[in-house]
Amino acid sequence: MSRQANRGTESKKMSSELFTLTYGALVTQLCKDYENDEDVNKQLDKMGYNIGVRLIEDFLARSNVGRCHDFRETADVIAKVAFKMYLGITPSITNWSPAGDEFSLILENNPLVDFVELPDNHSSLIYSNLLCGVLRGALEMVSAALYILGHLKCSRGLINVLMNKREKRKAFRLPSASLPKMVMLLSIGSKLDVSMWW
Amino acid sequence: MAVCVAVIAKENYPLYIRSVPMENELKFHYMVHTSLDVVDEKISAMGKALVDQRELYLGLLYPTEDYKVYGYVTNSKVKFVMVVDSSNTALRDNEIRSMFRKLHNSYTDVMCNPFYNPGDCIQSRAFDSMVTSMMIQVC
């Protein structure tokens, strides 16, 4: 995250190394505290969720994005506004399902995984899972209809995020703003692949 | 070009050492080990001047019949030692310098990996492949 915007339009810069190393220390500490990778993934997601539910407010207040009318618009806002705002990167959106209810976000250069090489004994660790949690939390706040499961994989600099949106499809309009918030956290990994179903 | 590359910790134990497979490994270990004395000597001899100029490259440590040994020491006293075939006369001082710089950058990345514990042996794949590329080049 090269940039962290402060209130309003003014934006502050911070060292991306500091950010990356801080997140790395967080993940490795979790790895020490928990026996297996699954628990670590869960914790990361939980932390991300708590970030997301707060971050969405900030995002909505600062971005001036209105309600999204369809899922594609939502995806656009997440990738181009939210990620840009919080992580300074713009993931590419691919793999749209024919029904238009599922897509992937690819993070070409995830700042979170800059130096990371996953050791062999952590093969199931989803290093950037925090980002998934953030997206989940943020989206949940803007749309009751969304339930997202995130999977972030970081292996050799690759991060894949898979998101499943299951459950209720009630009121569909997703305010686009909520999605972008999650993006901020994603900068951890080099590649992020987010898929959503609804 | 390089036939052996070694990274030595501040306390003078090896963090990483790799040599070309076809040669006698022990011989290179011995050469690197011997070179540490020269490194120490150089550091203490020109210690102050080196710090002032931020010059990390120590230059040629000593030549043998078949090889030349070069050294580099970081500000945190981690040493890099490289053994080069002396029949390769095309190798300029500048190239050695840039190889050391590459090594240093790569080492920095290893240190920044949150899963690496400082002081452990280096087992990074990225570092490994970087060293491999230095050994294959022009070999």
Short mmCIF file of C-alpha atoms in Angstrom, two decimals:
data_model
loop_
_atom_site.label_atom_id
_atom_site.label_comp_id
_atom_site.label_asym_id
_atom_site.label_seq_id
_atom_site.Cartn_x
_atom_site.Cartn_y
_atom_site.Cartn_z
CA MET A 1 0.00 0.00 0.00
CA SER A 2 1.93 2.93 -1.23
CA ARG A 3 -0.77 5.35 -0.45
CA GLN A 4 -3.13 5.76 2.33
CA ALA A 5 -5.55 8.50 1.71
CA ASN A 6 -6.58 10.49 4.67
CA ARG A 7 -9.91 12.14 5.11
CA GLY A 8 -11.10 14.02 2.14
CA THR A 9 -9.02 14.20 -0.96
CA GLU A 10 -5.67 14.62 0.67
CA SER A 11 -3.62 11.49 0.54
CA LYS A 12 -0.68 10.46 2.62
CA LYS A 13 2.15 8.28 1.53
CA MET A 14 3.62 5.58 3.61
CA SER A 15 6.42 3.15 3.10
CA SER A 16 5.21 0.07 1.30
CA GLU A 17 7.98 -1.95 2.96
CA LEU A 18 6.70 -1.00 6.37
CA PHE A 19 3.21 -2.04 5.37
CA THR A 20 4.37 -5.30 3.83
CA LEU A 21 6.59 -6.22 6.74
CA THR A 22 3.91 -5.36 9.26
CA TYR A 23 1.46 -7.65 7.58
CA GLY A 24 4.14 -10.33 7.30
CA ALA A 25 4.84 -10.11 11.01
CA LEU A 26 1.13 -10.38 11.71
CA VAL A 27 0.74 -13.51 9.61
CA THR A 28 3.83 -15.24 10.95
CA GLN A 29 2.78 -14.50 14.51
CA LEU A 30 -0.60 -16.05 13.78
CA CYS A 31 1.20 -19.06 12.32
CA LYS A 32 3.10 -19.43 15.58
CA ASP A 33 -0.01 -19.03 17.70
CA TYR A 34 -2.22 -21.45 15.83
CA GLU A 35 -1.55 -25.07 15.13
CA ASN A 36 -2.72 -25.29 11.59
CA ASP A 37 -3.10 -23.11 8.54
CA GLU A 38 -6.86 -23.39 8.47
CA ASP A 39 -7.12 -21.62 11.80
CA VAL A 40 -4.77 -18.92 10.62
CA ASN A 41 -6.88 -18.42 7.51
CA LYS A 42 -9.96 -18.11 9.68
CA GLN A 43 -8.34 -15.55 11.92
CA LEU A 44 -7.15 -13.49 8.99
CA ASP A 45 -10.61 -13.53 7.51
CA LYS A 46 -12.11 -12.49 10.82
CA MET A 47 -9.69 -9.59 11.15
CA GLY A 48 -10.35 -8.56 7.57
CA TYR A 49 -14.06 -8.71 8.18
CA ASN A 50 -13.76 -6.35 11.10
CA ILE A 51 -11.72 -4.02 8.97
CA GLY A 52 -14.18 -4.24 6.13
CA VAL A 53 -17.26 -3.36 8.11
CA ARG A 54 -15.57 -0.17 9.24
CA LEU A 55 -13.70 0.61 6.09
CA ILE A 56 -16.84 0.66 4.00
CA GLU A 57 -18.03 3.74 5.83
CA ASP A 58 -14.81 5.48 5.05
CA PHE A 59 -14.94 4.38 1.47
CA LEU A 60 -18.48 5.56 0.92
CA ALA A 61 -17.78 8.87 2.56
CA ARG A 62 -14.74 9.59 0.47
CA SER A 63 -15.35 8.03 -2.89
CA ASN A 64 -18.71 9.55 -3.78
CA VAL A 65 -19.75 6.43 -5.60
CA GLY A 66 -23.43 5.91 -5.77
CA ARG A 67 -25.41 2.77 -5.81
CA CYS A 68 -24.33 0.20 -8.37
CA HIS A 69 -27.00 -0.99 -10.71
CA ASP A 70 -25.54 -4.30 -11.60
CA PHE A 71 -22.83 -6.63 -10.53
CA ARG A 72 -20.45 -5.54 -13.25
CA GLU A 73 -20.57 -2.02 -12.03
CA THR A 74 -19.86 -3.28 -8.56
CA ALA A 75 -16.83 -5.16 -9.78
CA ASP A 76 -15.61 -2.05 -11.54
CA VAL A 77 -15.93 0.08 -8.47
CA ILE A 78 -14.10 -2.45 -6.36
CA ALA A 79 -11.23 -2.79 -8.75
CA LYS A 80 -10.88 0.74 -10.04
CA VAL A 81 -11.96 2.86 -7.13
CA ALA A 82 -11.53 0.88 -3.96
CA PHE A 83 -8.29 -0.92 -4.68
CA LYS A 84 -6.88 2.16 -6.23
CA MET A 85 -7.80 4.23 -3.23
CA TYR A 86 -6.50 1.95 -0.55
CA LEU A 87 -3.76 -0.09 -2.13
CA GLY A 88 -2.74 2.00 -5.08
CA ILE A 89 -3.20 -0.86 -7.48
CA THR A 90 -5.88 -1.75 -9.97
CA PRO A 91 -6.62 -5.44 -10.20
CA SER A 92 -7.93 -6.76 -13.46
CA ILE A 93 -11.39 -8.23 -13.63
CA THR A 94 -11.69 -11.45 -15.55
CA ASN A 95 -13.45 -14.77 -15.70
CA TRP A 96 -16.97 -13.46 -15.83
CA SER A 97 -19.41 -16.29 -15.67
CA PRO A 98 -21.98 -16.45 -18.47
CA ALA A 99 -24.64 -15.45 -16.00
CA GLY A 100 -22.62 -12.42 -14.99
CA ASP A 101 -22.73 -13.36 -11.36
CA GLU A 102 -19.18 -14.48 -10.84
CA PHE A 103 -15.83 -12.92 -11.59
CA SER A 104 -12.19 -12.95 -10.67
CA LEU A 105 -9.98 -10.13 -9.56
CA ILE A 106 -6.36 -10.64 -10.46
CA LEU A 107 -3.84 -8.63 -8.49
CA GLU A 108 -0.83 -8.28 -10.70
CA ASN A 109 1.34 -6.88 -8.00
CA ASN A 110 -0.04 -7.48 -4.61
CA PRO A 111 1.97 -5.31 -2.23
CA LEU A 112 1.29 -7.71 0.64
CA VAL A 113 3.38 -10.49 -0.85
CA ASP A 114 6.36 -8.48 -2.01
CA PHE A 115 9.03 -10.49 -0.21
CA VAL A 116 7.05 -13.52 0.76
CA GLU A 117 8.08 -17.04 -0.06
CA LEU A 118 5.75 -19.53 1.49
CA PRO A 119 7.62 -22.38 3.14
CA ASP A 120 6.60 -25.90 2.18
CA ASN A 121 4.99 -26.62 5.52
CA HIS A 122 2.47 -23.84 5.01
CA SER A 123 1.11 -24.97 1.70
CA SER A 124 -2.50 -24.45 2.72
CA LEU A 125 -1.96 -21.01 4.18
CA ILE A 126 -3.91 -18.32 2.37
CA TYR A 127 -1.47 -15.54 2.98
CA SER A 128 -3.59 -12.60 1.89
CA ASN A 129 -6.83 -13.93 3.30
CA LEU A 130 -7.24 -10.68 5.18
CA LEU A 131 -8.22 -9.02 1.93
CA CYS A 132 -11.00 -11.51 1.42
CA GLY A 133 -12.27 -10.76 4.87
CA VAL A 134 -12.22 -7.06 4.18
CA LEU A 135 -14.20 -7.47 0.98
CA ARG A 136 -16.64 -9.73 2.74
CA GLY A 137 -17.16 -7.33 5.60
CA ALA A 138 -17.46 -4.29 3.39
CA LEU A 139 -19.89 -5.91 0.99
CA GLU A 140 -21.96 -7.24 3.77
CA MET A 141 -22.48 -3.77 5.09
CA VAL A 142 -23.74 -2.46 1.77
CA SER A 143 -25.82 -5.39 0.74
CA ALA A 144 -27.63 -7.88 2.87
CA ALA A 145 -27.74 -10.14 -0.12
CA LEU A 146 -24.08 -10.81 -0.20
CA TYR A 147 -22.27 -13.50 1.58
CA ILE A 148 -18.71 -13.94 0.51
CA LEU A 149 -16.26 -16.67 1.18
CA GLY A 150 -12.75 -15.68 0.42
CA HIS A 151 -9.77 -17.73 -0.46
CA LEU A 152 -6.46 -16.13 -0.98
CA LYS A 153 -3.55 -18.20 -2.05
CA CYS A 154 -0.04 -17.00 -2.06
CA SER A 155 2.42 -19.30 -3.63
CA ARG A 156 5.45 -17.96 -5.35
CA GLY A 157 4.04 -14.51 -5.46
CA LEU A 158 0.66 -15.57 -6.69
CA ILE A 159 -2.44 -14.81 -4.79
CA ASN A 160 -5.78 -16.11 -5.77
CA VAL A 161 -8.89 -14.95 -4.13
CA LEU A 162 -12.01 -16.87 -4.65
CA MET A 163 -15.18 -15.50 -3.33
CA ASN A 164 -18.41 -17.29 -3.22
CA LYS A 165 -21.47 -15.41 -2.65
CA ARG A 166 -24.05 -17.74 -1.48
CA GLU A 167 -27.27 -17.38 0.31
CA LYS A 168 -30.08 -15.12 -0.18
CA ARG A 169 -30.31 -13.04 -3.10
CA LYS A 170 -32.73 -10.52 -1.73
CA ALA A 171 -32.37 -6.99 -2.65
CA PHE A 172 -29.86 -7.01 -5.26
CA ARG A 173 -28.43 -3.72 -5.90
CA LEU A 174 -25.02 -3.71 -4.53
CA PRO A 175 -23.76 -0.36 -3.69
CA SER A 176 -20.54 -0.44 -5.48
CA ALA A 177 -18.74 1.36 -2.78
CA SER A 178 -18.70 -1.52 -0.42
CA LEU A 179 -16.78 -3.74 -2.72
CA PRO A 180 -13.86 -1.45 -3.28
CA LYS A 181 -13.10 -1.29 0.35
CA MET A 182 -11.98 -4.82 0.43
CA VAL A 183 -9.48 -4.03 -2.20
CA MET A 184 -7.40 -1.99 0.11
CA LEU A 185 -6.42 -4.98 2.09
CA LEU A 186 -5.66 -7.01 -0.96
CA SER A 187 -2.49 -5.23 -1.73
CA ILE A 188 -0.73 -7.85 0.33
CA GLY A 189 -0.54 -10.44 -2.36
CA SER A 190 0.78 -10.23 -5.84
CA LYS A 191 -2.19 -11.84 -7.44
CA LEU A 192 -5.70 -11.78 -6.31
CA ASP A 193 -8.35 -13.81 -7.89
CA VAL A 194 -11.80 -13.04 -6.66
CA SER A 195 -14.80 -14.87 -7.85
CA MET A 196 -18.25 -14.14 -6.73
CA TRP A 197 -21.40 -16.03 -7.12
CA TRP A 198 -24.75 -14.84 -6.31
CA MET B 1 31.25 -17.30 -13.92
CA ALA B 2 31.39 -17.81 -10.21
CA VAL B 3 32.28 -21.30 -9.10
CA CYS B 4 31.31 -20.84 -5.49
CA VAL B 5 29.10 -18.36 -3.64
CA ALA B 6 28.88 -18.14 0.13
CA VAL B 7 26.99 -16.00 2.61
CA ILE B 8 28.55 -15.83 6.05
CA ALA B 9 26.74 -14.57 9.10
CA LYS B 10 28.06 -11.88 11.38
CA GLU B 11 29.29 -14.53 13.80
CA ASN B 12 31.19 -16.23 10.97
CA TYR B 13 29.09 -19.30 10.47
CA PRO B 14 27.81 -20.08 6.99
CA LEU B 15 24.25 -19.08 6.12
CA TYR B 16 24.50 -20.29 2.60
CA ILE B 17 27.19 -21.90 0.53
CA ARG B 18 26.96 -23.30 -2.91
CA SER B 19 29.54 -24.39 -5.45
CA VAL B 20 29.49 -25.88 -8.91
CA PRO B 21 28.59 -29.52 -8.56
CA MET B 22 31.37 -31.14 -10.56
CA GLU B 23 34.14 -29.85 -8.34
CA ASN B 24 35.22 -30.90 -4.93
CA GLU B 25 32.85 -29.14 -2.61
CA LEU B 26 35.06 -29.40 0.41
CA LYS B 27 37.82 -27.53 -1.35
CA PHE B 28 35.60 -24.50 -1.79
CA HIS B 29 34.37 -24.65 1.76
CA TYR B 30 37.95 -24.59 2.82
CA MET B 31 38.76 -21.66 0.56
CA VAL B 32 35.83 -19.65 1.86
CA HIS B 33 36.75 -20.48 5.41
CA THR B 34 40.30 -19.34 4.86
CA SER B 35 39.17 -16.14 3.22
CA LEU B 36 37.32 -15.07 6.36
CA ASP B 37 40.61 -14.22 7.99
CA VAL B 38 41.43 -11.92 5.12
CA VAL B 39 38.00 -10.36 5.36
CA ASP B 40 38.50 -9.68 9.06
CA GLU B 41 41.87 -8.22 8.37
CA LYS B 42 40.55 -5.92 5.70
CA ILE B 43 37.67 -4.76 7.82
CA SER B 44 39.84 -3.93 10.80
CA ALA B 45 42.54 -2.36 8.66
CA MET B 46 40.33 0.01 6.77
CA GLY B 47 37.30 -0.19 8.99
CA LYS B 48 36.81 3.50 9.49
CA ALA B 49 37.49 4.50 5.96
CA LEU B 50 35.13 1.84 4.67
CA VAL B 51 32.31 2.97 6.88
CA ASP B 52 32.83 6.54 5.87
CA GLN B 53 32.74 5.80 2.19
CA ARG B 54 30.03 3.22 2.49
CA GLU B 55 32.20 0.99 0.45
CA LEU B 56 31.04 -2.57 0.99
CA TYR B 57 33.06 -4.22 -1.69
CA LEU B 58 36.36 -5.54 -0.36
CA GLY B 59 37.90 -6.43 -3.67
CA LEU B 60 40.16 -9.38 -4.33
CA LEU B 61 40.85 -11.19 -1.08
CA TYR B 62 43.50 -13.51 -2.40
CA PRO B 63 44.32 -15.33 -5.60
CA THR B 64 45.26 -18.97 -5.86
CA GLU B 65 46.54 -20.84 -8.84
CA ASP B 66 43.17 -21.66 -10.27
CA TYR B 67 40.81 -19.28 -8.53
CA LYS B 68 40.34 -15.78 -7.28
CA VAL B 69 38.42 -15.04 -4.12
CA TYR B 70 36.42 -11.84 -3.80
CA GLY B 71 34.72 -10.45 -0.74
CA TYR B 72 31.93 -8.09 0.21
CA VAL B 73 30.70 -7.14 3.63
CA THR B 74 27.43 -5.47 4.46
CA ASN B 75 26.99 -2.84 7.12
CA SER B 76 25.49 -5.49 9.35
CA LYS B 77 28.72 -7.49 8.99
CA VAL B 78 27.27 -10.21 6.86
CA LYS B 79 29.91 -11.39 4.43
CA PHE B 80 29.54 -12.50 0.88
CA VAL B 81 32.39 -14.47 -0.59
CA MET B 82 32.66 -15.41 -4.21
CA VAL B 83 35.20 -17.73 -5.81
CA VAL B 84 35.87 -17.13 -9.46
CA ASP B 85 37.82 -19.18 -11.95
CA SER B 86 40.97 -17.21 -12.66
CA SER B 87 41.17 -18.47 -16.22
CA ASN B 88 38.21 -16.18 -16.84
CA THR B 89 40.19 -13.03 -17.45
CA ALA B 90 37.28 -11.24 -19.07
CA LEU B 91 35.81 -10.62 -15.66
CA ARG B 92 36.28 -7.03 -14.69
CA ASP B 93 36.22 -5.61 -11.24
CA ASN B 94 33.05 -3.75 -12.12
CA GLU B 95 31.23 -6.92 -13.03
CA ILE B 96 32.22 -8.55 -9.78
CA ARG B 97 30.96 -5.49 -8.01
CA SER B 98 27.60 -5.64 -9.73
CA MET B 99 27.32 -9.34 -9.02
CA PHE B 100 27.85 -8.62 -5.35
CA ARG B 101 25.25 -5.90 -5.50
CA LYS B 102 22.80 -8.33 -7.01
CA LEU B 103 23.63 -10.81 -4.31
CA HIS B 104 23.14 -8.17 -1.67
CA ASN B 105 19.74 -7.14 -3.05
CA SER B 106 18.65 -10.73 -3.18
CA TYR B 107 19.83 -11.27 0.38
CA THR B 108 17.84 -8.24 1.47
CA ASP B 109 14.71 -9.75 -0.05
CA VAL B 110 15.36 -12.98 1.82
CA MET B 111 15.69 -11.07 5.07
CA CYS B 112 12.40 -9.31 4.37
CA ASN B 113 10.55 -12.58 3.96
CA PRO B 114 8.44 -12.87 7.11
CA PHE B 115 8.87 -16.63 7.13
CA TYR B 116 12.63 -16.44 7.31
CA ASN B 117 14.16 -16.32 10.77
CA PRO B 118 17.32 -14.26 10.84
CA GLY B 119 20.28 -16.52 11.51
CA ASP B 120 18.82 -19.58 9.86
CA CYS B 121 20.26 -21.15 6.77
CA ILE B 122 18.95 -19.57 3.60
CA GLN B 123 16.60 -21.89 1.79
CA SER B 124 14.85 -19.41 -0.42
CA ARG B 125 14.08 -20.55 -3.94
CA ALA B 126 14.43 -17.03 -5.31
CA PHE B 127 17.88 -16.67 -3.79
CA ASP B 128 18.85 -20.09 -5.04
CA SER B 129 17.89 -19.34 -8.61
CA MET B 130 19.65 -15.99 -8.50
CA VAL B 131 22.87 -17.71 -7.40
CA THR B 132 22.38 -20.34 -10.07
CA SER B 133 22.11 -17.65 -12.71
CA MET B 134 25.36 -16.13 -11.49
CA MET B 135 27.13 -19.44 -11.65
CA ILE B 136 25.86 -20.43 -15.07
CA GLN B 137 26.51 -17.07 -16.73
CA VAL B 138 29.56 -17.31 -18.93
CA CYS B 139 30.68 -20.46 -17.15
#
